[in-house]
mmCIF file of C-alpha atoms and ligand atoms in Angstrom:
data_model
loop_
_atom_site.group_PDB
_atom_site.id
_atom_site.type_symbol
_atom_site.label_atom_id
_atom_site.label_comp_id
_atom_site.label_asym_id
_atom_site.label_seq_id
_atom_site.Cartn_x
_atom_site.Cartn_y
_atom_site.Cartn_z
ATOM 1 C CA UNK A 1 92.047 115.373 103.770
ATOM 2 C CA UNK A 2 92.784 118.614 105.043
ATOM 3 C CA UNK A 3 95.074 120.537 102.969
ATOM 4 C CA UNK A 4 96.745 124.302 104.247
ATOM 5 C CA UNK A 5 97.355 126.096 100.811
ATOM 6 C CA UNK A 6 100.448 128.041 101.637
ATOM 7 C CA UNK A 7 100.795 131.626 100.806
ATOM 8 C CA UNK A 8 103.117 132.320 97.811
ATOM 9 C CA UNK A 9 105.260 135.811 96.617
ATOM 10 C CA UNK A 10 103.456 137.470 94.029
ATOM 11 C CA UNK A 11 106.415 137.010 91.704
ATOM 12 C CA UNK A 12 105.297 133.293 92.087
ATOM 13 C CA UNK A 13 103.010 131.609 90.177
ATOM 14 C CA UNK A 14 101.844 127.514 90.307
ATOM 15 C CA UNK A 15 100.608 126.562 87.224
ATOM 16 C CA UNK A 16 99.220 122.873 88.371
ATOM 17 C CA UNK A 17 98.789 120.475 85.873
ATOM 18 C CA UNK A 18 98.032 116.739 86.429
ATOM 19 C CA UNK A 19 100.533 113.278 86.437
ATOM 20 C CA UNK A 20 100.428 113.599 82.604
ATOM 21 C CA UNK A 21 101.944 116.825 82.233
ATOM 22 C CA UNK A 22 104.208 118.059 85.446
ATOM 23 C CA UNK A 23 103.038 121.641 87.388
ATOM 24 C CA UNK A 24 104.675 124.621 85.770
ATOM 25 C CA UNK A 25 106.014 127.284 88.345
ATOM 26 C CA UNK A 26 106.219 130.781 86.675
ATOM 27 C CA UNK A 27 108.517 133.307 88.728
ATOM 28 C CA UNK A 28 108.345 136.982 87.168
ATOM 29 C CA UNK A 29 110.744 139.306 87.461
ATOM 30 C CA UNK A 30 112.064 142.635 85.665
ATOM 31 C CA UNK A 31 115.084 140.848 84.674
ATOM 32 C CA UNK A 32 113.218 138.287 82.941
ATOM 33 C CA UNK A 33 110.607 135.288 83.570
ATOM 34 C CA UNK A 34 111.555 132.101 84.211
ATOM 35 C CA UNK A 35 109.552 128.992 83.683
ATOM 36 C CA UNK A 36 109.900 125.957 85.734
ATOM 37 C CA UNK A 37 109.045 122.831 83.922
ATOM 38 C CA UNK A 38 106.701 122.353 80.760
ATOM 39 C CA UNK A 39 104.618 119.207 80.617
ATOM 40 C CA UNK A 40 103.691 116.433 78.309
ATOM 41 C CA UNK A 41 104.614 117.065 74.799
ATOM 42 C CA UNK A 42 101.284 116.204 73.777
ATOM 43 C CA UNK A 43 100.038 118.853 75.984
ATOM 44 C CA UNK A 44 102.108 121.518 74.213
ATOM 45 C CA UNK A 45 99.939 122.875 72.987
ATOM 46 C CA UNK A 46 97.618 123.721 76.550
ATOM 47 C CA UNK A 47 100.712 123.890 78.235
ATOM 48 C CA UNK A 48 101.108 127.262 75.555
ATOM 49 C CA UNK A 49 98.252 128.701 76.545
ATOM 50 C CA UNK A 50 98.467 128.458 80.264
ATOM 51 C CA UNK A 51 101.664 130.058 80.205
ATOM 52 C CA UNK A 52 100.537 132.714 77.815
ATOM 53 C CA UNK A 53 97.151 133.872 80.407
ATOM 54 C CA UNK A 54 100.362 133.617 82.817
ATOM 55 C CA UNK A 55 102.973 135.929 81.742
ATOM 56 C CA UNK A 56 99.744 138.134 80.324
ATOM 57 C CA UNK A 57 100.911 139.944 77.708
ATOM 58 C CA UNK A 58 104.823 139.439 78.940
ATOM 59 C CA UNK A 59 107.774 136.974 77.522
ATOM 60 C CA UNK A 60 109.690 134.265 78.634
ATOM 61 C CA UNK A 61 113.216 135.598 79.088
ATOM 62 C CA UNK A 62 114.478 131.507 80.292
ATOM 63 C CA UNK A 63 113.347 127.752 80.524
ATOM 64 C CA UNK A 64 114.172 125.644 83.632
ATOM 65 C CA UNK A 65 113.466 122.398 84.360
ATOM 66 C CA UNK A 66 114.308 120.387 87.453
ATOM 67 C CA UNK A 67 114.880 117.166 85.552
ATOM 68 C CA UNK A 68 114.542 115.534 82.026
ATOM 69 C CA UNK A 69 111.387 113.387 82.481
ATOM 70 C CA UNK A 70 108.712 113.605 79.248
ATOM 71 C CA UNK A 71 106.094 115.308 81.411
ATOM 72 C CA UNK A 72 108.810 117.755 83.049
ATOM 73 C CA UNK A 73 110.747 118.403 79.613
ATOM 74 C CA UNK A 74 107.740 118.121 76.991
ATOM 75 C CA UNK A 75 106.664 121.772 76.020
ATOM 76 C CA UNK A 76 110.316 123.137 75.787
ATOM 77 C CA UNK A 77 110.681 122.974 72.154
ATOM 78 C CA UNK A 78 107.059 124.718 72.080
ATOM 79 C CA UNK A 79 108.108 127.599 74.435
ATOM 80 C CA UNK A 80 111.316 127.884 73.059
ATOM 81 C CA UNK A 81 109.782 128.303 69.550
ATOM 82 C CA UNK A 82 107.371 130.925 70.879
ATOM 83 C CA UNK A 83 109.491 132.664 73.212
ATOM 84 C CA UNK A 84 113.338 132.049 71.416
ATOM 85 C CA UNK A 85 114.359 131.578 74.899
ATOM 86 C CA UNK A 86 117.434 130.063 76.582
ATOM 87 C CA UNK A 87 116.605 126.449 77.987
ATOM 88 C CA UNK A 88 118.681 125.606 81.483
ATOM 89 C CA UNK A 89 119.195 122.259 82.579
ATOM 90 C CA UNK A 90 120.858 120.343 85.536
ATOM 91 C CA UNK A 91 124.637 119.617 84.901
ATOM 92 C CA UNK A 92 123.743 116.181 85.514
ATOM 93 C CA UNK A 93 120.969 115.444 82.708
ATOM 94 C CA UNK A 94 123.380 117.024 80.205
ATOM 95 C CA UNK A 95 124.805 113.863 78.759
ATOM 96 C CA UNK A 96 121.815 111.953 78.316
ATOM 97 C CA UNK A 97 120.300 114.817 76.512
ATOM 98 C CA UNK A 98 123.084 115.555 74.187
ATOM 99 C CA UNK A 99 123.102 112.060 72.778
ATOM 100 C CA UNK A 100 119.474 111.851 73.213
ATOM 101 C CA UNK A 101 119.931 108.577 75.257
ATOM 102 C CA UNK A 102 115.796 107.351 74.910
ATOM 103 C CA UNK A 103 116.706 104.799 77.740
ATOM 104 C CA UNK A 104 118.347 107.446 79.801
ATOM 105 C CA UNK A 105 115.153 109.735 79.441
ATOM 106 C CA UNK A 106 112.611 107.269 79.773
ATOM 107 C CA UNK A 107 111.705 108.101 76.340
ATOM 108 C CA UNK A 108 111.197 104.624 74.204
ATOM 109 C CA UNK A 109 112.361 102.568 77.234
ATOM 110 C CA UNK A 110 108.560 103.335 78.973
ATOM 111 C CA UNK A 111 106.606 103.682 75.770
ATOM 112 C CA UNK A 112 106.914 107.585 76.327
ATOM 113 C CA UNK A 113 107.748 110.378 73.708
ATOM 114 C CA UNK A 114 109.001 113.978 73.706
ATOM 115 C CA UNK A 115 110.012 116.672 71.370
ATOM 116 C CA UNK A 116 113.846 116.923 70.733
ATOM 117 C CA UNK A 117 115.067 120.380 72.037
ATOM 118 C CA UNK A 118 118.699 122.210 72.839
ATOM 119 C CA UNK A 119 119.581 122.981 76.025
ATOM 120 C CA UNK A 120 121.748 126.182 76.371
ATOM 121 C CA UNK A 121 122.605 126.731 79.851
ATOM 122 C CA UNK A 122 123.670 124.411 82.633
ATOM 123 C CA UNK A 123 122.584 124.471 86.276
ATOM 124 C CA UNK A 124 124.654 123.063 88.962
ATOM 125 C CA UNK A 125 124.069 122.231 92.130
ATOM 126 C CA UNK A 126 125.434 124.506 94.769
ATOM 127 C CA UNK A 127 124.333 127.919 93.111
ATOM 128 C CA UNK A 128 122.453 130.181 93.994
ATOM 129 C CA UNK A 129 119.625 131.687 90.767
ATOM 130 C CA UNK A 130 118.428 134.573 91.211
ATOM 131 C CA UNK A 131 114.860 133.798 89.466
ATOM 132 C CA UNK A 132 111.508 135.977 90.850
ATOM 133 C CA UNK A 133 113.453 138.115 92.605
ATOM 134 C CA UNK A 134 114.576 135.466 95.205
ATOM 135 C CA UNK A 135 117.573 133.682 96.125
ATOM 136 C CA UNK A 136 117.050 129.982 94.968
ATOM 137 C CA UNK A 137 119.802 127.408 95.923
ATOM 138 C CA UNK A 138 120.000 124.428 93.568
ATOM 139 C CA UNK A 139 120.568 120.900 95.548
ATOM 140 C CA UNK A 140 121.527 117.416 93.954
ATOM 141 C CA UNK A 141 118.722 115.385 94.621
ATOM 142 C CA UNK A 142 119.474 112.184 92.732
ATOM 143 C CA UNK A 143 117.038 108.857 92.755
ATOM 144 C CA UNK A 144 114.189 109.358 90.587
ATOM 145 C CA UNK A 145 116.649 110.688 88.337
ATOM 146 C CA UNK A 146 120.194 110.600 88.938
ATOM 147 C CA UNK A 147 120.543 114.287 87.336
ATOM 148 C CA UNK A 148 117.322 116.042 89.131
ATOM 149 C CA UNK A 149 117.552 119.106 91.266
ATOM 150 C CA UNK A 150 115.731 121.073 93.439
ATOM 151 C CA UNK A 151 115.285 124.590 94.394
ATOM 152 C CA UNK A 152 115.407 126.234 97.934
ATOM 153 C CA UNK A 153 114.455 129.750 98.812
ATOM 154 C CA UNK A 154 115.679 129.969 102.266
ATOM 155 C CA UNK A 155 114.235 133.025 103.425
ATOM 156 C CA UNK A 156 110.913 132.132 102.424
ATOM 157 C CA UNK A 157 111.263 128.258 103.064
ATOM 158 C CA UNK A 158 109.979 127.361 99.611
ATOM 159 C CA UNK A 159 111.182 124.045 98.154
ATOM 160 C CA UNK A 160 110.717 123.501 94.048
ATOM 161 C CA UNK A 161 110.619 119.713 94.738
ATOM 162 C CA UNK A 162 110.141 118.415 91.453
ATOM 163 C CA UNK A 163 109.580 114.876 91.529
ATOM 164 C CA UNK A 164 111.911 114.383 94.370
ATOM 165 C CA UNK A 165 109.451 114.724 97.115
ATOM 166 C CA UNK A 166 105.268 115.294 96.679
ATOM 167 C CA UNK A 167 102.666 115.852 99.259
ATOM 168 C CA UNK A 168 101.961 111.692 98.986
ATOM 169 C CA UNK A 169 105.575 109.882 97.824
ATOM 170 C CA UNK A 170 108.031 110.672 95.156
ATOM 171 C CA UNK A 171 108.485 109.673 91.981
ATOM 172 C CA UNK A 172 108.973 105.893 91.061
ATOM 173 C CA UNK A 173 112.508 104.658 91.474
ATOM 174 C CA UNK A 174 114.870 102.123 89.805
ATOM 175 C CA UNK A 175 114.824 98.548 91.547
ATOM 176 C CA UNK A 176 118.698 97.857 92.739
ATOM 177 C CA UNK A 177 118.532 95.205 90.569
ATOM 178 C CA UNK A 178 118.622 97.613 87.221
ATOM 179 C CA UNK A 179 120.687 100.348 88.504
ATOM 180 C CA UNK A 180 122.139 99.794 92.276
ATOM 181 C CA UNK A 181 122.046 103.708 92.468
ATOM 182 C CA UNK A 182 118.834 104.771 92.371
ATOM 183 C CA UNK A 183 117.343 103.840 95.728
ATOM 184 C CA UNK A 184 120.190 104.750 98.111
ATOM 185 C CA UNK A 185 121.011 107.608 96.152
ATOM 186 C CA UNK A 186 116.460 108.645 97.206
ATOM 187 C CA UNK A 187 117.313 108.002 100.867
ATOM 188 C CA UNK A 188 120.087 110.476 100.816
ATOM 189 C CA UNK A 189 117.681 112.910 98.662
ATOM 190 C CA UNK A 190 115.281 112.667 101.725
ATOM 191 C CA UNK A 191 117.472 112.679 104.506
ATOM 192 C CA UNK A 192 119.018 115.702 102.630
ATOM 193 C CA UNK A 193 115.816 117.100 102.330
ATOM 194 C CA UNK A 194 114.770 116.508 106.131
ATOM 195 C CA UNK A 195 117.146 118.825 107.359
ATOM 196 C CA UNK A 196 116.051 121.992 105.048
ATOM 197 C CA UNK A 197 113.908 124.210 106.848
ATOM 198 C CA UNK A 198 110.839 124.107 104.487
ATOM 199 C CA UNK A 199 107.900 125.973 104.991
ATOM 200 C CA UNK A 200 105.760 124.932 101.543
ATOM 201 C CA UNK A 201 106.902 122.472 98.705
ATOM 202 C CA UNK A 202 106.027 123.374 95.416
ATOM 203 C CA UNK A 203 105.853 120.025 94.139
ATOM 204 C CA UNK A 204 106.032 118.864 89.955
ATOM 205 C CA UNK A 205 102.612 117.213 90.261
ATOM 206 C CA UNK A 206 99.507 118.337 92.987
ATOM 207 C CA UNK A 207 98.928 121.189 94.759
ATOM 208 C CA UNK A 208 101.534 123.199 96.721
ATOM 209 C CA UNK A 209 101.486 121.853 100.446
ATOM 210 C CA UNK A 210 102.705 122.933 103.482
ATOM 211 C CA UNK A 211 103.633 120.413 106.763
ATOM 212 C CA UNK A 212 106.596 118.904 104.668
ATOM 213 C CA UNK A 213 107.761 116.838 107.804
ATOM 214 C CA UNK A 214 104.675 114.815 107.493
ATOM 215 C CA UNK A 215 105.142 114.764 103.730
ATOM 216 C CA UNK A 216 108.828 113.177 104.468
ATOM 217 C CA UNK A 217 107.369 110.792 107.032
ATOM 218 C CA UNK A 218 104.928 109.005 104.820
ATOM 219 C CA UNK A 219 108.163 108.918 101.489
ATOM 220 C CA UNK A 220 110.785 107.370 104.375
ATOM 221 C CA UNK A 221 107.744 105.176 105.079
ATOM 222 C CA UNK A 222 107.157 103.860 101.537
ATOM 223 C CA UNK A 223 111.073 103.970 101.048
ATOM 224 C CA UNK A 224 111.738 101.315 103.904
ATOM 225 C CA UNK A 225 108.967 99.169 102.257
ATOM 226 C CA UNK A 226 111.194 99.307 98.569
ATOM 227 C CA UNK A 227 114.358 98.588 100.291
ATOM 228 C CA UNK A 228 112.931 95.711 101.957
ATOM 229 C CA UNK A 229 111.228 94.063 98.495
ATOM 230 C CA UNK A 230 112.242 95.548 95.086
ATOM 231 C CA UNK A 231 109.745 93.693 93.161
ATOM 232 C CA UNK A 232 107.702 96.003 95.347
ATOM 233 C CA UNK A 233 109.389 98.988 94.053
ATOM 234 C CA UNK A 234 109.297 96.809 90.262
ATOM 235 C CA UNK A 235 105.225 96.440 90.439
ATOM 236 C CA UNK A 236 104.950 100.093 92.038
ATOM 237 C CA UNK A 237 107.090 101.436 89.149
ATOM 238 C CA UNK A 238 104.734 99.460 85.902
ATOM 239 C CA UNK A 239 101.808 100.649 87.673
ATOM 240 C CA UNK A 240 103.093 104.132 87.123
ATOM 241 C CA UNK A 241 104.837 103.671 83.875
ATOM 242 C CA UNK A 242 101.006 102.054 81.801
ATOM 243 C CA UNK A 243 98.687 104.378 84.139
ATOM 244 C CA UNK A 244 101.038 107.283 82.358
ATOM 245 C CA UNK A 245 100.674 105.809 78.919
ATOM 246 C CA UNK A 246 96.947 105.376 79.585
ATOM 247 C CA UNK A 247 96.709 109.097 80.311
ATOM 248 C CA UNK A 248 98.367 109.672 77.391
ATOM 249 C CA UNK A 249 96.636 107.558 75.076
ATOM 250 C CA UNK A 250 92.804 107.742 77.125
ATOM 251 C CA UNK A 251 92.304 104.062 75.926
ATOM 252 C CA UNK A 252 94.015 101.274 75.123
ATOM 253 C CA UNK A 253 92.872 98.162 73.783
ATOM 254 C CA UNK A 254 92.902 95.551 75.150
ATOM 255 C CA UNK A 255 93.993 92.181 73.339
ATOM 256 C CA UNK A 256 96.633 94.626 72.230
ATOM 257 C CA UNK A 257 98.264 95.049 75.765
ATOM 258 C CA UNK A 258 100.507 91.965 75.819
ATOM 259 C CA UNK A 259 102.138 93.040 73.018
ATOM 260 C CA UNK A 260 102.609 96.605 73.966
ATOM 261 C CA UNK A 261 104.209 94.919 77.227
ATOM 262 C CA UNK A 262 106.032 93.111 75.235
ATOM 263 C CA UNK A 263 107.542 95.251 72.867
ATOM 264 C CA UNK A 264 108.240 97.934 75.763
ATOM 265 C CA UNK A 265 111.943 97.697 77.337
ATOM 266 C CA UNK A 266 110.536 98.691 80.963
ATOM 267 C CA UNK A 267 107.894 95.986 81.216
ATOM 268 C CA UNK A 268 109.655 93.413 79.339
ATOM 269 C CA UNK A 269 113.262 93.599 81.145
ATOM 270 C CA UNK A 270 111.073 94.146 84.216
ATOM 271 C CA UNK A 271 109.051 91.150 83.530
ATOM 272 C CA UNK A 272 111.992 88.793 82.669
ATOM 273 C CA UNK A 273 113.912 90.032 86.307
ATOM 274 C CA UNK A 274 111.251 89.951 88.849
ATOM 275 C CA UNK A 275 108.300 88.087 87.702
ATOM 276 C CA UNK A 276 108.309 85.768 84.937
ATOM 277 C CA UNK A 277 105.197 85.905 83.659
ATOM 278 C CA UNK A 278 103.669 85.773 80.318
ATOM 279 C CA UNK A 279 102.655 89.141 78.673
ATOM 280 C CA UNK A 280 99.038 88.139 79.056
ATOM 281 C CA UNK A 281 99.640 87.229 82.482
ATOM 282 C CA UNK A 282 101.151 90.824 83.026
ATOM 283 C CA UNK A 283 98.872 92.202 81.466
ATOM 284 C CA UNK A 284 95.925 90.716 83.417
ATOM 285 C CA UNK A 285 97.474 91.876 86.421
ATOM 286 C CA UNK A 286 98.346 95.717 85.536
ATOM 287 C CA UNK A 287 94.719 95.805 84.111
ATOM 288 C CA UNK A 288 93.625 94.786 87.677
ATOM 289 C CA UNK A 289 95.921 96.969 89.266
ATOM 290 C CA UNK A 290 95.054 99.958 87.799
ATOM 291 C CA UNK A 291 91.424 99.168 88.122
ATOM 292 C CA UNK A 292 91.828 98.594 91.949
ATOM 293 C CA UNK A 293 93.519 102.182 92.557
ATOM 294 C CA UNK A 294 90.807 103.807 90.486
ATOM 295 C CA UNK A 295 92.789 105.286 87.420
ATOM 296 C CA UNK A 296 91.427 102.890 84.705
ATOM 297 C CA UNK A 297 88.508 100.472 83.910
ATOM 298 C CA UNK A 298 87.441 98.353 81.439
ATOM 299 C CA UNK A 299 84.800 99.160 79.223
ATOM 300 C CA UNK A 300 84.239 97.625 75.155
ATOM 301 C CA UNK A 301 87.044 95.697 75.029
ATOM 302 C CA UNK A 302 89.458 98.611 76.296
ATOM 303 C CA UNK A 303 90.989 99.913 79.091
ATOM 304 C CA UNK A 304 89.763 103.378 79.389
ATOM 305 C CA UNK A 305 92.028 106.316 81.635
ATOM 306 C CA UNK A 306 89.235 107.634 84.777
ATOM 307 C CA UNK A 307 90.035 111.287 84.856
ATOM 308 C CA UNK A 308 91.064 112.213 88.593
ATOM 309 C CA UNK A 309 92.681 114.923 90.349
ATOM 310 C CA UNK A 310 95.332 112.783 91.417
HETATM 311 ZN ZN1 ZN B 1 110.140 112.473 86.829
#
């Protein structure tokens, strides 16, 4: 695969993680730093350090983050701690966060966890931040998450996608079935985003990447497929949800995995809805699954995470 690395403002930085912890995007500024997105909460504590060799020997004058996912929102309470910065969040996670709603964040629903922070500013789509010395615009761009945003630097033509759009798909999506939202609410993200004139996307997980038409292409592509079949977008989605958990945990064993399933909300309410399997039988098949695509295998009785580059 050919990849064009795009060229970036100095004030820019892309701290790329993995699709445990989301890519952190430092943008530096004499007004004050601002970090884009912190991780995995179990990666706090790398997530620290990167950040540190970052702002080398400068501080974190405000936390952003594009949405309220565990591996976008994880290291806040870390970097607040260390930094006794403001944290800034969309306008339309801020509900969900004040009550804590685990099924809103994904939190116990998908077997994730996080570490309880206060947000203190709100972002809103429509305005412009003046982070890095640019001019970033914050746009809805609801589907993944209802509340996510992203940022566009017009003259430039740099997108902060988040998990709305990455160089291969976007981040899994509620079947119609469980919230009739979700996936008409990603088509209008994309055609939304389709009409931007982007030059690089500065995705939340993998490298920058530039050619963002052929980026949209291959998401309308695999969002036609969804629409057509949402056990499609179901399967795709508990794929995503135990190769996470895997990452998290590195190993998991193995008789215990129809009980995690079933003790789970995500795979159990999915389960019940589209499949009807047993737990075993679920589990059999996500054990194959992840095998086949290369992020897992089977070794003593466990299933064991294969570190990739995603
Ligand atoms: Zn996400």
């Amino acid at each position: 695969m050919s990849h064009s690395t795009p060229i970036l403002p100095a004030s820019l930085e892309v701290i790329v993680r993995d699709w445990l912890s989301a890519n952190h995007i430092l943008l530096k500024s004499a007004l004050g730093n601002v970090l884009i997105d912190t991780g995995y909460v179990s990666d706090a504590p790398r997530t620290l350090r990167l950040v540190e060799a970052a702002l080398a020997g400068e501080t974190l004058a405000r936390i952003v983050n594009t949405h309220v996912h565990s591996d976008h929102v994880g290291g806040n309470a870390a970097l607040q701690q260390r930094y006794g910065c403001p944290i800034a969040v969309p306008e339309g996670e801020t509900r969900a966060l004040a009550q804590w709603d685990e099924r809103e964040l994904l939190l116990e629903y998908s077997g994730q966890s996080s570490a309880r922070f206060e947000f203190t500013e709100v972002l809103h789509a429509g305005q412009h931040y003046p982070w890095g010395d640019l001019d970033w615009l914050a746009l809805a761009a609801p589907g993944h998450d209802m509340g996510a945003l992203v940022f566009f630097e017009r003259s430039l033509g740099l997108l902060i996608s988040g998990d709305a759009l990455w160089e291969h798909g976007f981040g899994f999506v509620m079947p119609p079935s469980i919230d009739p939202r979700c996936l008409k609410a990603t088509r209008a993200t994309l055609e939304m985003l389709a009409q931007l004139p982007i030059k690089a996307v500065l995705p939340g997980h993998g490298r920058p990447f530039t050619e963002p038409a052929a980026a949209l292409e291959r998401c309308f592509k695999r969002l036609e497929a969804f629409e057509q079949d949402e056990t499609r977008l179901a399967r795709h989605a508990l794929r995503v949800v135990l190769t996470f958990a895997l990452l998290g945990a590195r190993r998991m064993t193995l008789t215990d995995l129809p009980n995690y399933l079933d003790r789970i909300g995500i795979y159990r309410e999915f389960n019940a809805r589209f499949f009807g399997w047993s737990a075993q039988a679920l589990a059999d098949w996500l054990v194959m699954e992840l095998e086949k695509s290369g992020v897992a295998r089977r070794e003593d009785g466990e299933l064991v995470a294969v570190q990739g580059d995603g």
